[in-house]
Coordinates of C-alpha atoms and ligand atoms in Angstrom, one line a residue:
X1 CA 90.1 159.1 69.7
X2 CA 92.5 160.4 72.6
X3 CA 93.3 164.3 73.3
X4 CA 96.5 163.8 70.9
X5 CA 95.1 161.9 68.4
X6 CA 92.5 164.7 68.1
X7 CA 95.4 167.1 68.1
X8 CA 97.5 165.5 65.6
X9 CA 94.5 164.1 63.0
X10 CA 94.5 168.1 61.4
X11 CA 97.7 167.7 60.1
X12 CA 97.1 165.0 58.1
X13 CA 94.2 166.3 56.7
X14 CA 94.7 167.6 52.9
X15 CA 92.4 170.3 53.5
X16 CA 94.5 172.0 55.7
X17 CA 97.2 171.5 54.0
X18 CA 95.7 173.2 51.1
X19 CA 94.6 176.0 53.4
X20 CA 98.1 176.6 54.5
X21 CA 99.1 176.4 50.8
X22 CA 96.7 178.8 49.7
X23 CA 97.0 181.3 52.8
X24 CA 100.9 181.1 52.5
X25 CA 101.8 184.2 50.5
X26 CA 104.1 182.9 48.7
X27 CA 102.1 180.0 47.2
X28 CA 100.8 180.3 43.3
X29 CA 97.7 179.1 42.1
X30 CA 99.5 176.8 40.0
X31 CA 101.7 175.6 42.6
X32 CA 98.7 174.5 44.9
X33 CA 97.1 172.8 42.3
X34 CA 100.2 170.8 41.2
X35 CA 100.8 169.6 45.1
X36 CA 96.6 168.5 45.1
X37 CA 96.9 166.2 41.7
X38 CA 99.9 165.1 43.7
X39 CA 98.2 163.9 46.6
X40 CA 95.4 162.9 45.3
X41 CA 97.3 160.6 43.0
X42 CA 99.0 159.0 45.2
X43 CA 96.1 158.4 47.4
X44 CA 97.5 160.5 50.4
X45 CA 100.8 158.7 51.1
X46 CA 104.0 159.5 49.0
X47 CA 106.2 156.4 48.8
X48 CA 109.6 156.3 47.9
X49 CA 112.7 154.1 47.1
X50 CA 112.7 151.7 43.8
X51 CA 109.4 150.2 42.6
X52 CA 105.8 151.7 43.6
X53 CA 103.9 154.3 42.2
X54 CA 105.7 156.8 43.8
X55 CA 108.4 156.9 41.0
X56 CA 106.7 157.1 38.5
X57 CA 107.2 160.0 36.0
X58 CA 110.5 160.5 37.4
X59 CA 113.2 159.2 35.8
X60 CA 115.7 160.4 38.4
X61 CA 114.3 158.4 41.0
X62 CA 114.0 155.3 38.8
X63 CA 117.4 155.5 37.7
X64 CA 118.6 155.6 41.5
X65 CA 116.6 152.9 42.2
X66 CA 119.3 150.2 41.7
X67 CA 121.6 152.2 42.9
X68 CA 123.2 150.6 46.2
X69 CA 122.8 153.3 48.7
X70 CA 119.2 154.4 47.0
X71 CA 117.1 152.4 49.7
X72 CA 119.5 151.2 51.9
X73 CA 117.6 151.9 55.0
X74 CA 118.1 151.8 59.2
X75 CA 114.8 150.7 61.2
X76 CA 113.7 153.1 63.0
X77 CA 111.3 151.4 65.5
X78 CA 112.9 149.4 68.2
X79 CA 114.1 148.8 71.7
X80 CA 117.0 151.4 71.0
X81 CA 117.0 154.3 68.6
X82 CA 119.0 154.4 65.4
X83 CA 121.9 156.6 64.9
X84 CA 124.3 155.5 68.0
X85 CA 125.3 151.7 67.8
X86 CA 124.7 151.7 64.2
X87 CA 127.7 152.6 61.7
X88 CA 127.8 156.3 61.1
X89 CA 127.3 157.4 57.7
X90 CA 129.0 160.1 56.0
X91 CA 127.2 163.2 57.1
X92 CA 125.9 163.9 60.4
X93 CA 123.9 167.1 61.6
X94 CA 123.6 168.0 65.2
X95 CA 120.7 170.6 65.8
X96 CA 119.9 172.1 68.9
X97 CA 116.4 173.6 69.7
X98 CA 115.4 175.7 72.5
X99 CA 112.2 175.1 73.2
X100 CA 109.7 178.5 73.5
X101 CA 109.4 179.9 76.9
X102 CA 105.6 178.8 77.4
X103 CA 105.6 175.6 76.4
X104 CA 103.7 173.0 78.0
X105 CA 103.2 169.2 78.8
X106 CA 100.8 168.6 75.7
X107 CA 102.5 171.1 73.4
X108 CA 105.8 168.6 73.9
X109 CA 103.8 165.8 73.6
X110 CA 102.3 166.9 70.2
X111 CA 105.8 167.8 69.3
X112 CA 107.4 164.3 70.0
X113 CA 104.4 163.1 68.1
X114 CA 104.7 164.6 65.1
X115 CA 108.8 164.8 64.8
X116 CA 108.6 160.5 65.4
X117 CA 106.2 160.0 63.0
X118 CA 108.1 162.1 60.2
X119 CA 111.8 160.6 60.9
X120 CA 109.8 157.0 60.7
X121 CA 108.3 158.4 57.3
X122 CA 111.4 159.7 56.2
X123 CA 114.2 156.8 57.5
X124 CA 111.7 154.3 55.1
X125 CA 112.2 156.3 52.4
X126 CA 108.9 157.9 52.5
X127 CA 107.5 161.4 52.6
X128 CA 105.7 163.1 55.2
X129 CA 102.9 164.3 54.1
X130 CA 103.1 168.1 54.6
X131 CA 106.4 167.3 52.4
X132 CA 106.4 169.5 49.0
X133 CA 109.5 168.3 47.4
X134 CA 108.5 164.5 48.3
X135 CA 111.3 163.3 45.8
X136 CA 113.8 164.4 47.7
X137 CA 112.5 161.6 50.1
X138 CA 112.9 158.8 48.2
X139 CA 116.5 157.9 48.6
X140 CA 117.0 156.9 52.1
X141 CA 120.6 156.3 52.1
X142 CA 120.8 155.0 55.8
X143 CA 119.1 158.3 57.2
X144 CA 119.3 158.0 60.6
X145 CA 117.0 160.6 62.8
X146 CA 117.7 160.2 66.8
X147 CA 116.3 162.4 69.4
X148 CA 118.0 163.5 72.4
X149 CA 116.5 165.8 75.4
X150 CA 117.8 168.1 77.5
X151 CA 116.9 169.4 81.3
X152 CA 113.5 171.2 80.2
X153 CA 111.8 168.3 78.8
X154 CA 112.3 166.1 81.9
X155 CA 111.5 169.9 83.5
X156 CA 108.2 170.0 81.9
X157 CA 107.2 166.5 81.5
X158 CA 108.1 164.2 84.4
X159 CA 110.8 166.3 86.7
X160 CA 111.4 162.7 88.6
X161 CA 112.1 161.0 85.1
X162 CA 115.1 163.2 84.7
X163 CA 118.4 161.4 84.9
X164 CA 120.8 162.8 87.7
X165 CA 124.2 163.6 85.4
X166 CA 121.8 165.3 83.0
X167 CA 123.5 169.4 83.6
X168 CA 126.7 170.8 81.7
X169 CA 129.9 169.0 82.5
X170 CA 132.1 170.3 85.0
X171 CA 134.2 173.0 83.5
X172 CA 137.4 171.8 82.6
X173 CA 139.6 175.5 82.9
X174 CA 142.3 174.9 81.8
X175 CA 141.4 174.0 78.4
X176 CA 138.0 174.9 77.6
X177 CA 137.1 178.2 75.6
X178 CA 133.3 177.5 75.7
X179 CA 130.8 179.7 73.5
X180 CA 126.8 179.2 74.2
X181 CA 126.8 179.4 70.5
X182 CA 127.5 175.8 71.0
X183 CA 126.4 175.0 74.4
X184 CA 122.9 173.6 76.4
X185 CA 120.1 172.9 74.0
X186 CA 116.4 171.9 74.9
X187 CA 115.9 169.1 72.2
X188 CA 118.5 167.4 69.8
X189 CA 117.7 166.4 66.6
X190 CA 120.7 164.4 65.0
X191 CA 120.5 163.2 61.5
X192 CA 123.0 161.1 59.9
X193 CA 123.2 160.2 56.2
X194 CA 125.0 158.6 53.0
X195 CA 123.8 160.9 51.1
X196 CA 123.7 165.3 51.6
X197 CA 120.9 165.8 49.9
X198 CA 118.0 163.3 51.6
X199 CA 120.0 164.6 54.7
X200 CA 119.2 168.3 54.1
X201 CA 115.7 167.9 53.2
X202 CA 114.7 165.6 56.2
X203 CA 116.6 168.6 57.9
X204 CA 114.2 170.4 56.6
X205 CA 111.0 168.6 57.3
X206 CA 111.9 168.0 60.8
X207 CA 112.6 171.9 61.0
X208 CA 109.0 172.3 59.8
X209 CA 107.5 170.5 62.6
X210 CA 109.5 172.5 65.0
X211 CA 108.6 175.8 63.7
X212 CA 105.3 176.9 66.7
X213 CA 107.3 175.4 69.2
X214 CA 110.6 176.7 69.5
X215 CA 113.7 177.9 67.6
X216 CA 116.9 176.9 66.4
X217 CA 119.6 177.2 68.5
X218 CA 122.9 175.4 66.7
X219 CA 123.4 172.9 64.1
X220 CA 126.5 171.2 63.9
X221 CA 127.4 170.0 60.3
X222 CA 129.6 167.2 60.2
X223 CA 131.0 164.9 57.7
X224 CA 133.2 161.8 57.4
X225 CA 134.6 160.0 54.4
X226 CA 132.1 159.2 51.6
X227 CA 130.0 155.9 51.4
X228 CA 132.2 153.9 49.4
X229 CA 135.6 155.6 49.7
X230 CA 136.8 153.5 52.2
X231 CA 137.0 149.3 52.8
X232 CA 134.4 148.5 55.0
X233 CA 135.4 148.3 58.3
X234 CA 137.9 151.2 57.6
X235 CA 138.7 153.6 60.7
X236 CA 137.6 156.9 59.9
X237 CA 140.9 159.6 60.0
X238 CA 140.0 163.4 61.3
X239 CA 141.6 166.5 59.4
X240 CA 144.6 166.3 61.4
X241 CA 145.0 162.6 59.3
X242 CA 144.8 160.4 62.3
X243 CA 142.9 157.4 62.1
X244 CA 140.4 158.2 64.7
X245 CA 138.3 155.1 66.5
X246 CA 140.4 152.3 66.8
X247 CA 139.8 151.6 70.3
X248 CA 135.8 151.3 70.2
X249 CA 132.9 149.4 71.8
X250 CA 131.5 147.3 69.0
X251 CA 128.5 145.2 68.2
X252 CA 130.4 142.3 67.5
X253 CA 131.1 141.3 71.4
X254 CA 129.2 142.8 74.5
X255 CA 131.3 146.0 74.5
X256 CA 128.2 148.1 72.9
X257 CA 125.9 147.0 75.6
X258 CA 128.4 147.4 78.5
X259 CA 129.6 151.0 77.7
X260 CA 126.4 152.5 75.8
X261 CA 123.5 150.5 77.1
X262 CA 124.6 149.8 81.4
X263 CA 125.2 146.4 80.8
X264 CA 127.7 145.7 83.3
X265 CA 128.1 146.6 87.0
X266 CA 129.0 150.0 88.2
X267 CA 126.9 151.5 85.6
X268 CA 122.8 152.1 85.4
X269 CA 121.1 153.1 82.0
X270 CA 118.5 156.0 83.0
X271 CA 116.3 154.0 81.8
X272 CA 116.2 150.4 79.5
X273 CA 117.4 151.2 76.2
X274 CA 118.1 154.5 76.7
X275 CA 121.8 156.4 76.8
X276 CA 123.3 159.6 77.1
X277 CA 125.4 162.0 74.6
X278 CA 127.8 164.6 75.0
X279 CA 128.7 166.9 72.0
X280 CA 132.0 168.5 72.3
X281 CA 133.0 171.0 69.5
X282 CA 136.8 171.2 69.2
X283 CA 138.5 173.5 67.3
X284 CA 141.5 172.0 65.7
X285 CA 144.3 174.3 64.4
X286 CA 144.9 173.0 61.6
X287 CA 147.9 176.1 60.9
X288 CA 150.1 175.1 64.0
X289 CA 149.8 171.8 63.3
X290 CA 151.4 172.2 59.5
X291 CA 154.4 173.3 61.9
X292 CA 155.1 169.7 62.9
X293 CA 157.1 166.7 61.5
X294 CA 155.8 163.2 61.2
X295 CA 157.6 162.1 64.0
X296 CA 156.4 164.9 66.4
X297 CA 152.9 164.2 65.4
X298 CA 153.1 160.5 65.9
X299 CA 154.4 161.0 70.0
X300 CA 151.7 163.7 70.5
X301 CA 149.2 160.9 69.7
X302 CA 151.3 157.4 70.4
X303 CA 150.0 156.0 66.8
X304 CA 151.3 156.2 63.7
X305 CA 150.0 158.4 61.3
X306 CA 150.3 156.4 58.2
X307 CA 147.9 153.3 59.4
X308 CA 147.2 154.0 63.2
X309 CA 149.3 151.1 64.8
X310 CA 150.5 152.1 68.2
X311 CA 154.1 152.9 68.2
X312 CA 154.8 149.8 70.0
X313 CA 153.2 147.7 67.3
X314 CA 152.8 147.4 63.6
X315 CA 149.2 147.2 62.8
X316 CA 146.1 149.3 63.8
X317 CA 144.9 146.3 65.9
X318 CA 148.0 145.6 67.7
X319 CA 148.3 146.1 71.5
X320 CA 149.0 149.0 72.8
X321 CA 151.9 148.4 75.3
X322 CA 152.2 151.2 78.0
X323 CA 154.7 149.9 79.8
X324 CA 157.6 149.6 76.2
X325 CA 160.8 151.5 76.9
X326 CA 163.1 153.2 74.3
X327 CA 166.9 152.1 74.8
X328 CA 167.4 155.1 77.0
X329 CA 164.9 154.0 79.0
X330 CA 162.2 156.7 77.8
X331 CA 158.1 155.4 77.3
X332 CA 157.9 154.8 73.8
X333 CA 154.6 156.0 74.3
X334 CA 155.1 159.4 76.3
X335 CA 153.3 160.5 79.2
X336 CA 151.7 162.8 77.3
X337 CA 150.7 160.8 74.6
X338 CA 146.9 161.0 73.9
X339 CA 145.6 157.1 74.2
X340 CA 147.9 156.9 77.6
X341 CA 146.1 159.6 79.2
X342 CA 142.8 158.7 77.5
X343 CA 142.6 155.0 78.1
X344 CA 140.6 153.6 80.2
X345 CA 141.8 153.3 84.1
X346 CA 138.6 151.2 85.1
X347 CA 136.5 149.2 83.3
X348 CA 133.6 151.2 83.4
X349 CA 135.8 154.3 82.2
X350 CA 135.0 154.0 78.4
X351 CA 132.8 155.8 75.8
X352 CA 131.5 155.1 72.2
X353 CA 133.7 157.9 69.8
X354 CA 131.5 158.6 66.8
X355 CA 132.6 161.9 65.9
X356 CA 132.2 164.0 62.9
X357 CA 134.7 166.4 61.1
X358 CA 133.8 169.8 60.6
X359 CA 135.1 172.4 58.1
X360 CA 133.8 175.8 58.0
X361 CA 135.2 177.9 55.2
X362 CA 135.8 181.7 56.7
X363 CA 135.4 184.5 54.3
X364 CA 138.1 186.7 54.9
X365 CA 140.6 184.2 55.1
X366 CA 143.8 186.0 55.7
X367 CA 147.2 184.9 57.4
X368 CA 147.6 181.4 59.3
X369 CA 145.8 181.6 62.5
X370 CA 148.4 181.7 65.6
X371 CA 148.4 178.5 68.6
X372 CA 145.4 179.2 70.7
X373 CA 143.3 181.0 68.1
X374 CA 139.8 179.8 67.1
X375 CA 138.9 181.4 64.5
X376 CA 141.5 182.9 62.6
X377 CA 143.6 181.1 59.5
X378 CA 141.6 179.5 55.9
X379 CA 139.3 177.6 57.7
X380 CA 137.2 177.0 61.0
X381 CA 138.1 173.3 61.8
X382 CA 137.4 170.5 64.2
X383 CA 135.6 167.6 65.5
X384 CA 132.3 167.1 66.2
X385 CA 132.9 164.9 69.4
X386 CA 130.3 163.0 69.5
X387 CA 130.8 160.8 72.4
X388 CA 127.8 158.1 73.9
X389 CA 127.7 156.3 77.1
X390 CA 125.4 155.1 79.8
X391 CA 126.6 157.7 82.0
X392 CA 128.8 161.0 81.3
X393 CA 129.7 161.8 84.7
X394 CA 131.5 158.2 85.7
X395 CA 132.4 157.3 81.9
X396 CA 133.1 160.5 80.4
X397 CA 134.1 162.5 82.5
X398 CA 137.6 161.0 84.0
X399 CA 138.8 160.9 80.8
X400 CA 138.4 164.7 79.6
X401 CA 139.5 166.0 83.2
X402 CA 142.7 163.7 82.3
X403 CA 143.3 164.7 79.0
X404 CA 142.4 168.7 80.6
X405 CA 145.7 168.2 82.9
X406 CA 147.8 166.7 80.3
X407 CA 147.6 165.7 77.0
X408 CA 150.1 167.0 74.0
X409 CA 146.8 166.9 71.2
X410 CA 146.2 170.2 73.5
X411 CA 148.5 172.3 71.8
X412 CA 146.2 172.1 68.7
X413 CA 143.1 171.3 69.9
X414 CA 140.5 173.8 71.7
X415 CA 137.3 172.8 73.1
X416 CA 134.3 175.6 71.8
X417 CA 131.5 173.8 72.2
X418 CA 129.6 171.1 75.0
X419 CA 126.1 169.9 75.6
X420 CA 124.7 167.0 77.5
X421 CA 122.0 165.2 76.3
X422 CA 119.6 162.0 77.4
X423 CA 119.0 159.8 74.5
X424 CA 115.7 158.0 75.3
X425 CA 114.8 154.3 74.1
X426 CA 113.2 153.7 70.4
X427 CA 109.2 153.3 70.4
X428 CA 107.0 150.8 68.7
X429 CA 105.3 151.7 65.6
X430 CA 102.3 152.9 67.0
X431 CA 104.3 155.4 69.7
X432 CA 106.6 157.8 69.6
X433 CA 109.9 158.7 71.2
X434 CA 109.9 159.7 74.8
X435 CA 106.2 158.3 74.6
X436 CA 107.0 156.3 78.2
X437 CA 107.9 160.3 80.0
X438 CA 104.2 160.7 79.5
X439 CA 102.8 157.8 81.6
X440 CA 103.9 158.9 84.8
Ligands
HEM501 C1 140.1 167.1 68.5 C2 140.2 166.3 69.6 C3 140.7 164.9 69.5 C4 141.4 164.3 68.6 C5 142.0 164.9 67.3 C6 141.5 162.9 69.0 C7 142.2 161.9 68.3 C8 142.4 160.6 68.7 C9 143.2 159.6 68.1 C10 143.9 159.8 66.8 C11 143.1 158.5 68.8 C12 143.9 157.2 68.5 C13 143.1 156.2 67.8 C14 141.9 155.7 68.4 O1 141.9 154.8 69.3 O2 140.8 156.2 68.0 C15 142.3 158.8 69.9 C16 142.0 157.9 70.9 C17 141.1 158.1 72.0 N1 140.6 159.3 72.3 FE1 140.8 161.0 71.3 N2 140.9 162.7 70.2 C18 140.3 163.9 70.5 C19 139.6 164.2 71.6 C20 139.2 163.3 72.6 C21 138.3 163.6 73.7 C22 137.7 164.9 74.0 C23 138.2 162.4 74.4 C24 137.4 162.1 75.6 C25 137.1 163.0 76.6 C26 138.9 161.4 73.7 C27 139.0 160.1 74.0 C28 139.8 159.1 73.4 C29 139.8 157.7 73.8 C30 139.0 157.1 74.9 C31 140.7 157.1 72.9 C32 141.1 155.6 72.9 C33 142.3 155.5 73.9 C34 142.8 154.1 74.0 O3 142.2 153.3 74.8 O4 143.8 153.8 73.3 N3 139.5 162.0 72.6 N4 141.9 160.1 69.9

């Protein structure tokens, strides 16, 4: 048995488990005895989804069973982790950890440990086993855990493993409104999930394991339409009611590679199978924009609202054509337009878009929040920009310092938030994620 396997064996011993129970101040007699027959019944492993003795005497879970999203799961072992070129489910939470001052090599290590092996519990469905509410497990609903690192892991663990665009973005002045509130973070957890309530609880779990080892420092709550609302294959719109990801890498040619994985020259992955992630959180004034017309709204973007074709074309998919004139002689797509000054100038210059909207109900809602305010008005609204690519500093970064110097979404939209983080590869099913940082 290795150091870490020593390290990590405790926790999946009932005994302690029951120690923690029973020392927790909290925890009834009767409540530790319930959570032992538990266990003990289900000889130490609590399996969920349809079918299995783990639904048994529970009719809620039965019931959901055949429902389509119940056990609709995404594998989490592989060359590349879940959660970035797989479709994005309707809720996704960003949470950013600072890691505790004195935290070493092994402490991280344990950490990565026991955070892999719960997301791989809890993406198939399954409890972990320090897990008291291990129903709440049993749907899966496309839960996707993905782990992203920040400067003090690579700091820490293997200073020469760190990739060289991993730091905050430039600052982009004349736009940005930044807050640390939203900023830097050690480690990234991001779940995505069909279904709020398996999302909330693996939030949970995973919060668990993080407890000795660091704090919270943000979570980002996002959402997107429900599963099932929309036609497969349907673009997503934001809360300004734009269909938002038309123009997208995809699976279904070698875009995903190319953009999000380095497959193609000019651009080198920080490692094989690994990619990058910047979160931007961008305020969206949702009060200034009720003050324009349809029209207005479509030549601040260069789509139409009402299906997303470019306003040289009729359908979504159509062509966008830069160079159409009105009779005047005008661009029918302006120079401010958002997809002129955000499309790509070089073939290397694109990024995977999976954001999330965000909606964050203020309590003293009073008034309609004036242009340039961020918090004022009904609501706290935006995007969760969510935006992947093999490297942020020649992908991402000409595009947000052209859309800084001109771009007409500006007037309603304010950035509050941005962190950089390195996505590592996916691990097999006996290791864990950033496993490979340890063998140098
Ligand atoms: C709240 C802020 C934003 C909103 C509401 C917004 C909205 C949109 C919409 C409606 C489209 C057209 C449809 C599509 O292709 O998806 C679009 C396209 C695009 N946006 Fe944004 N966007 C925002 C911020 C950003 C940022 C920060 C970036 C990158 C730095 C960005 C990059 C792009 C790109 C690359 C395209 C596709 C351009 C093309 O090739 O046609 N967007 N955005």
């Amino acid at each position: 048995m290795t150091d870490d396997q020593k390290q990590s064996a405790p926790r999946r011993s009932l005994w302690s488990r029951r120690n923690l129970l029973i020392g927790g101040a909290t925890a009834s007699a009767g409540a530790v005895a319930g959570v032992g027959v538990e266990l003990a019944g289900r000889g130490g492993t609590r399996e969920g989804g349809s079918g299995g003795d783990g639904n048994e005497g529970n009719p809620q879970a039965v019931a959901s069973g055949g429902a389509p999203l119940a056990s609709s799961r995404v594998e989490f072992h592989g060359k590349r982790q879940a959660g970035v070129a797989t479709p994005a489910p309707a809720y996704g939470n960003f949470i950013g950890l600072r890691l505790r001052d004195s935290i070493g090599r092994d402490d991280i290590k344990r950490l990565l440990r026991i955070l892999s092996e719960d997301a791989r519990a809890l993406m198939s469905g399954k409890a972990p086993l320090n897990d008291q509410e291990p129903e709440l497990a049993e749907i899966s609903a496309n839960l996707t855990v993905t782990f992203g690192f920040g400067e003090r892991i690579f700091d820490v663990v293997n200073p020469q493993g760190k990739p060289t665009w991993l730091k905050p973005l430039p600052a982009f002045d004349k736009i940005d409104r930044l807050s640390d509130d939203w900023g830097p973070a050690d480690l990234l957890l991001q779940l995505c999930c069909d279904d709020k309530v398996t999302l909330a609880h693996a939030q949970r779990m995973l919060l668990k394991d993080t407890r000795s080892f660091g704090s919270v420092h943000w979570v980002q709550d996002g959402f997107r339409n429900a599963a099932g609302s929309l036609k497969k294959g349907t673009t997503m719109r934001n809360l300004f009611g734009q269909i938002d990801g038309t123009i997208n890498p995809t699976t279904e040619d070698s875009s995903m590679d190319e953009v999000v994985y380095g497959n193609m020259d000019g651009l080198k992955p920080w490692v094989d199978g690994g990619t990058s992630l910047v979160i931007r959180r961008i305020h969206m004034n949702l009060d200034t924009w009720d003050e324009v017309d349809g029209p207005g709204r479509e030549d601040a973007v260069g789509r139409k609202i009402s299906n997303g074709a470019p306003l040289t074309g009729s359908k979504e998919t159509d062509p966008v054509d830069l160079s159409a004139k009105t009779p005047i002689g005008f661009p029918v797509i302006a120079e401010y337009a958002h997809i002129r000054r955000a499309t790509a100038k070089a073939p290397h210059e694109r990024i995977l878009r999976r954001p999330y909207n965000y909606d964050v109900p203020v309590s003293h809602a009073s008034g309609l929040a004036e242009a340039g305010s961020t918090t004022g008005g009904v609501s706290q609204t935006g995007l969760i920009f969510a935006s992947y690519q093999t490297d942020p500093v020649k992908q991402f970064v000409p595009i947000q310092q052209r859309l800084a110097d001109l771009d007409m979404l500006n007037t309603w939209t304010v950035p509050i938030g941005s962190a950089v983080f390195a996505i590592p590869p996916g691990c097999h099913e006996d290791g864990f994620i950033g496993d490979f940082l340890f063998e140098a």
